PDB file of C-alpha atoms in Angstrom:
ATOM      1  CA  MET A   1     109.376 127.628 163.911  1.00  0.00           C
ATOM      2  CA  TYR A   2     111.415 130.436 165.429  1.00  0.00           C
ATOM      3  CA  LYS A   3     109.905 132.119 168.449  1.00  0.00           C
ATOM      4  CA  LYS A   4     113.005 133.888 169.804  1.00  0.00           C
ATOM      5  CA  ILE A   5     115.851 135.338 167.688  1.00  0.00           C
ATOM      6  CA  LEU A   6     119.142 136.447 169.325  1.00  0.00           C
ATOM      7  CA  VAL A   7     120.928 139.335 167.597  1.00  0.00           C
ATOM      8  CA  PRO A   8     124.439 140.157 169.179  1.00  0.00           C
ATOM      9  CA  LEU A   9     125.441 143.762 168.646  1.00  0.00           C
ATOM     10  CA  ASP A  10     128.608 145.569 169.301  1.00  0.00           C
ATOM     11  CA  GLY A  11     127.549 149.112 168.379  1.00  0.00           C
ATOM     12  CA  SER A  12     129.179 148.957 164.888  1.00  0.00           C
ATOM     13  CA  PRO A  13     127.364 149.387 161.616  1.00  0.00           C
ATOM     14  CA  LEU A  14     128.719 146.066 160.460  1.00  0.00           C
ATOM     15  CA  ALA A  15     127.073 144.295 163.450  1.00  0.00           C
ATOM     16  CA  GLU A  16     123.802 146.252 162.796  1.00  0.00           C
ATOM     17  CA  ALA A  17     123.744 145.082 159.150  1.00  0.00           C
ATOM     18  CA  VAL A  18     121.945 141.972 160.269  1.00  0.00           C
ATOM     19  CA  LEU A  19     119.066 143.777 161.865  1.00  0.00           C
ATOM     20  CA  PRO A  20     116.848 144.129 158.758  1.00  0.00           C
ATOM     21  CA  HIS A  21     117.372 140.366 158.125  1.00  0.00           C
ATOM     22  CA  ALA A  22     116.449 139.542 161.762  1.00  0.00           C
ATOM     23  CA  GLN A  23     113.497 141.825 161.559  1.00  0.00           C
ATOM     24  CA  ALA A  24     112.209 140.318 158.414  1.00  0.00           C
ATOM     25  CA  LEU A  25     112.552 136.810 160.019  1.00  0.00           C
ATOM     26  CA  ALA A  26     110.788 138.016 163.118  1.00  0.00           C
ATOM     27  CA  LYS A  27     107.874 139.341 161.165  1.00  0.00           C
ATOM     28  CA  SER A  28     107.382 136.269 158.988  1.00  0.00           C
ATOM     29  CA  GLU A  29     107.690 133.935 162.175  1.00  0.00           C
ATOM     30  CA  GLY A  30     105.809 136.185 164.618  1.00  0.00           C
ATOM     31  CA  ALA A  31     109.006 135.987 166.762  1.00  0.00           C
ATOM     32  CA  GLU A  32     110.620 138.146 169.332  1.00  0.00           C
ATOM     33  CA  ILE A  33     114.056 139.562 168.718  1.00  0.00           C
ATOM     34  CA  VAL A  34     116.528 139.599 171.691  1.00  0.00           C
ATOM     35  CA  LEU A  35     119.211 142.100 171.267  1.00  0.00           C
ATOM     36  CA  LEU A  36     122.459 141.272 173.184  1.00  0.00           C
ATOM     37  CA  SER A  37     125.400 143.481 173.763  1.00  0.00           C
ATOM     38  CA  VAL A  38     128.644 142.882 175.669  1.00  0.00           C
ATOM     39  CA  PRO A  39     130.182 146.036 177.045  1.00  0.00           C
ATOM     40  CA  VAL A  40     133.775 146.198 175.950  1.00  0.00           C
ATOM     41  CA  THR A  41     135.907 147.942 178.637  1.00  0.00           C
ATOM     42  CA  PRO A  42     139.554 149.075 178.114  1.00  0.00           C
ATOM     43  CA  ASN A  43     142.444 147.189 179.537  1.00  0.00           C
ATOM     44  CA  LEU A  44     141.813 147.843 183.244  1.00  0.00           C
ATOM     45  CA  GLU A  45     145.137 146.401 184.150  1.00  0.00           C
ATOM     46  CA  MET A  46     146.651 149.701 183.310  1.00  0.00           C
ATOM     47  CA  LEU A  47     144.154 151.347 185.660  1.00  0.00           C
ATOM     48  CA  SER A  48     144.582 148.971 188.637  1.00  0.00           C
ATOM     49  CA  ARG A  49     146.544 151.717 190.443  1.00  0.00           C
ATOM     50  CA  ASN A  50     143.345 153.760 190.542  1.00  0.00           C
ATOM     51  CA  PRO A  51     140.418 151.529 191.291  1.00  0.00           C
ATOM     52  CA  GLY A  52     138.038 154.610 191.393  1.00  0.00           C
ATOM     53  CA  LEU A  53     138.841 155.504 187.886  1.00  0.00           C
ATOM     54  CA  ALA A  54     138.415 151.930 186.594  1.00  0.00           C
ATOM     55  CA  SER A  55     135.040 151.723 188.321  1.00  0.00           C
ATOM     56  CA  ARG A  56     133.975 154.930 186.668  1.00  0.00           C
ATOM     57  CA  ILE A  57     135.014 153.754 183.164  1.00  0.00           C
ATOM     58  CA  ILE A  58     133.251 150.491 183.654  1.00  0.00           C
ATOM     59  CA  GLU A  59     130.060 152.274 184.964  1.00  0.00           C
ATOM     60  CA  GLU A  60     130.238 154.767 181.978  1.00  0.00           C
ATOM     61  CA  THR A  61     130.715 151.960 179.413  1.00  0.00           C
ATOM     62  CA  GLU A  62     127.719 150.008 180.863  1.00  0.00           C
ATOM     63  CA  LYS A  63     125.580 153.181 180.678  1.00  0.00           C
ATOM     64  CA  GLU A  64     126.585 153.778 177.043  1.00  0.00           C
ATOM     65  CA  THR A  65     125.749 150.222 176.189  1.00  0.00           C
ATOM     66  CA  GLU A  66     122.398 150.393 177.943  1.00  0.00           C
ATOM     67  CA  ALA A  67     121.407 153.634 176.009  1.00  0.00           C
ATOM     68  CA  TYR A  68     122.519 152.074 172.904  1.00  0.00           C
ATOM     69  CA  LEU A  69     120.307 148.905 173.326  1.00  0.00           C
ATOM     70  CA  GLU A  70     117.451 151.191 174.376  1.00  0.00           C
ATOM     71  CA  ALA A  71     117.804 153.127 171.161  1.00  0.00           C
ATOM     72  CA  GLU A  72     117.852 149.976 169.090  1.00  0.00           C
ATOM     73  CA  VAL A  73     114.834 148.463 170.774  1.00  0.00           C
ATOM     74  CA  ALA A  74     112.850 151.615 170.184  1.00  0.00           C
ATOM     75  CA  LYS A  75     113.749 151.661 166.525  1.00  0.00           C
ATOM     76  CA  LEU A  76     112.989 148.120 165.847  1.00  0.00           C
ATOM     77  CA  SER A  77     109.652 148.160 167.889  1.00  0.00           C
ATOM     78  CA  GLN A  78     108.290 151.067 165.897  1.00  0.00           C
ATOM     79  CA  ASP A  79     106.656 148.695 163.382  1.00  0.00           C
ATOM     80  CA  GLY A  80     105.230 146.448 166.114  1.00  0.00           C
ATOM     81  CA  THR A  81     108.202 143.891 166.194  1.00  0.00           C
ATOM     82  CA  LYS A  82     108.526 142.461 169.715  1.00  0.00           C
ATOM     83  CA  VAL A  83     112.045 143.382 170.871  1.00  0.00           C
ATOM     84  CA  THR A  84     113.931 143.083 174.177  1.00  0.00           C
ATOM     85  CA  SER A  85     117.534 143.594 175.177  1.00  0.00           C
ATOM     86  CA  VAL A  86     120.065 142.033 177.455  1.00  0.00           C
ATOM     87  CA  MET A  87     123.513 143.186 178.451  1.00  0.00           C
ATOM     88  CA  ARG A  88     126.136 140.826 179.820  1.00  0.00           C
ATOM     89  CA  GLU A  89     129.879 140.856 180.599  1.00  0.00           C
ATOM     90  CA  GLY A  90     132.335 138.271 179.726  1.00  0.00           C
ATOM     91  CA  PRO A  91     133.956 136.586 176.674  1.00  0.00           C
ATOM     92  CA  ILE A  92     131.739 137.434 173.844  1.00  0.00           C
ATOM     93  CA  PRO A  93     131.352 134.050 172.023  1.00  0.00           C
ATOM     94  CA  GLU A  94     130.624 132.287 175.369  1.00  0.00           C
ATOM     95  CA  ILE A  95     128.162 134.966 176.432  1.00  0.00           C
ATOM     96  CA  ILE A  96     126.249 134.592 173.129  1.00  0.00           C
ATOM     97  CA  LEU A  97     125.919 130.845 173.647  1.00  0.00           C
ATOM     98  CA  ALA A  98     125.048 131.213 177.226  1.00  0.00           C
ATOM     99  CA  VAL A  99     122.324 133.634 176.628  1.00  0.00           C
ATOM    100  CA  ALA A 100     121.005 131.634 173.749  1.00  0.00           C
ATOM    101  CA  ASP A 101     120.654 128.710 176.268  1.00  0.00           C
ATOM    102  CA  GLU A 102     119.281 130.700 179.174  1.00  0.00           C
ATOM    103  CA  MET A 103     116.610 132.458 177.117  1.00  0.00           C
ATOM    104  CA  HIS A 104     115.548 129.468 174.965  1.00  0.00           C
ATOM    105  CA  ILE A 105     116.651 131.255 171.703  1.00  0.00           C
ATOM    106  CA  ASP A 106     115.658 129.505 168.572  1.00  0.00           C
ATOM    107  CA  VAL A 107     118.043 130.954 166.076  1.00  0.00           C
ATOM    108  CA  ILE A 108     121.103 133.420 166.509  1.00  0.00           C
ATOM    109  CA  THR A 109     121.454 135.964 163.613  1.00  0.00           C
ATOM    110  CA  MET A 110     124.723 137.752 163.375  1.00  0.00           C
ATOM    111  CA  SER A 111     126.920 139.741 161.006  1.00  0.00           C
ATOM    112  CA  THR A 112     130.470 138.550 160.162  1.00  0.00           C
ATOM    113  CA  HIS A 113     132.994 141.188 160.250  1.00  0.00           C
ATOM    114  CA  GLY A 114     134.862 139.847 157.239  1.00  0.00           C
ATOM    115  CA  ARG A 115     138.224 139.547 158.718  1.00  0.00           C
ATOM    116  CA  SER A 116     140.720 137.290 157.119  1.00  0.00           C
ATOM    117  CA  GLY A 117     144.394 136.241 157.198  1.00  0.00           C
ATOM    118  CA  ILE A 118     146.579 137.392 160.052  1.00  0.00           C
ATOM    119  CA  GLN A 119     143.823 139.837 161.416  1.00  0.00           C
ATOM    120  CA  ARG A 120     141.473 136.867 161.958  1.00  0.00           C
ATOM    121  CA  TRP A 121     144.172 134.718 163.398  1.00  0.00           C
ATOM    122  CA  LEU A 122     145.082 137.423 165.972  1.00  0.00           C
ATOM    123  CA  MET A 123     141.484 138.492 166.713  1.00  0.00           C
ATOM    124  CA  GLY A 124     139.826 135.182 166.348  1.00  0.00           C
ATOM    125  CA  SER A 125     136.335 134.998 164.933  1.00  0.00           C
ATOM    126  CA  VAL A 126     133.357 135.402 167.190  1.00  0.00           C
ATOM    127  CA  ALA A 127     131.096 134.107 164.385  1.00  0.00           C
ATOM    128  CA  ASP A 128     133.336 130.920 163.932  1.00  0.00           C
ATOM    129  CA  ARG A 129     133.215 130.047 167.601  1.00  0.00           C
ATOM    130  CA  VAL A 130     129.494 130.605 167.799  1.00  0.00           C
ATOM    131  CA  VAL A 131     128.801 128.470 164.743  1.00  0.00           C
ATOM    132  CA  ASN A 132     131.005 125.656 165.894  1.00  0.00           C
ATOM    133  CA  HIS A 133     129.684 125.537 169.435  1.00  0.00           C
ATOM    134  CA  ALA A 134     125.987 126.480 168.983  1.00  0.00           C
ATOM    135  CA  HIS A 135     123.209 123.861 169.385  1.00  0.00           C
ATOM    136  CA  ILE A 136     120.731 125.893 167.424  1.00  0.00           C
ATOM    137  CA  PRO A 137     120.847 127.354 163.938  1.00  0.00           C
ATOM    138  CA  VAL A 138     122.980 130.346 163.319  1.00  0.00           C
ATOM    139  CA  MET A 139     122.141 132.721 160.395  1.00  0.00           C
ATOM    140  CA  LEU A 140     125.367 134.617 159.400  1.00  0.00           C
ATOM    141  CA  ILE A 141     125.151 137.796 157.281  1.00  0.00           C
ATOM    142  CA  HIS A 142     128.209 139.059 155.509  1.00  0.00           C
ATOM    143  CA  PRO A 143     127.640 142.868 155.194  1.00  0.00           C
ATOM    144  CA  ILE A 144     128.342 144.504 151.944  1.00  0.00           C
ATOM    145  CA  SER A 145     131.027 147.313 152.282  1.00  0.00           C
ATOM    146  CA  LYS A 146     130.295 150.702 150.771  1.00  0.00           C
ATOM    147  CA  ASN A 147     133.839 151.370 149.513  1.00  0.00           C
TER     148      ASN A 147
END
């Protein structure tokens, strides 16, 4: 039923909490996992007076994101799971949905970050936007905190 599973990651343990679930689904379906990361760059408006510095920051952020994805691919593929990765820039919910369409993804699996109240209103919810605009199934995992 599922041949390609999209897993958006932001480098946080909360986002990575979905990985065991995605891997179990991939194993049971014989599916490929596609890891997606969107490098988050600092507010470059402040750095506009120094384009060279802004360019170096963007380049470094992209290198860190690539290294992170490579490490995650290596970890997940140790047991034979087929895993690829993609890095894109832009607004995160829109990028998730665009990659899902472009790569013919069958299901998106992602963690919720558990924000509520004013924090959710201010920051928005990537998961909400993806769920409300996706044309494919979305599996949400709410990670258990270790407090």
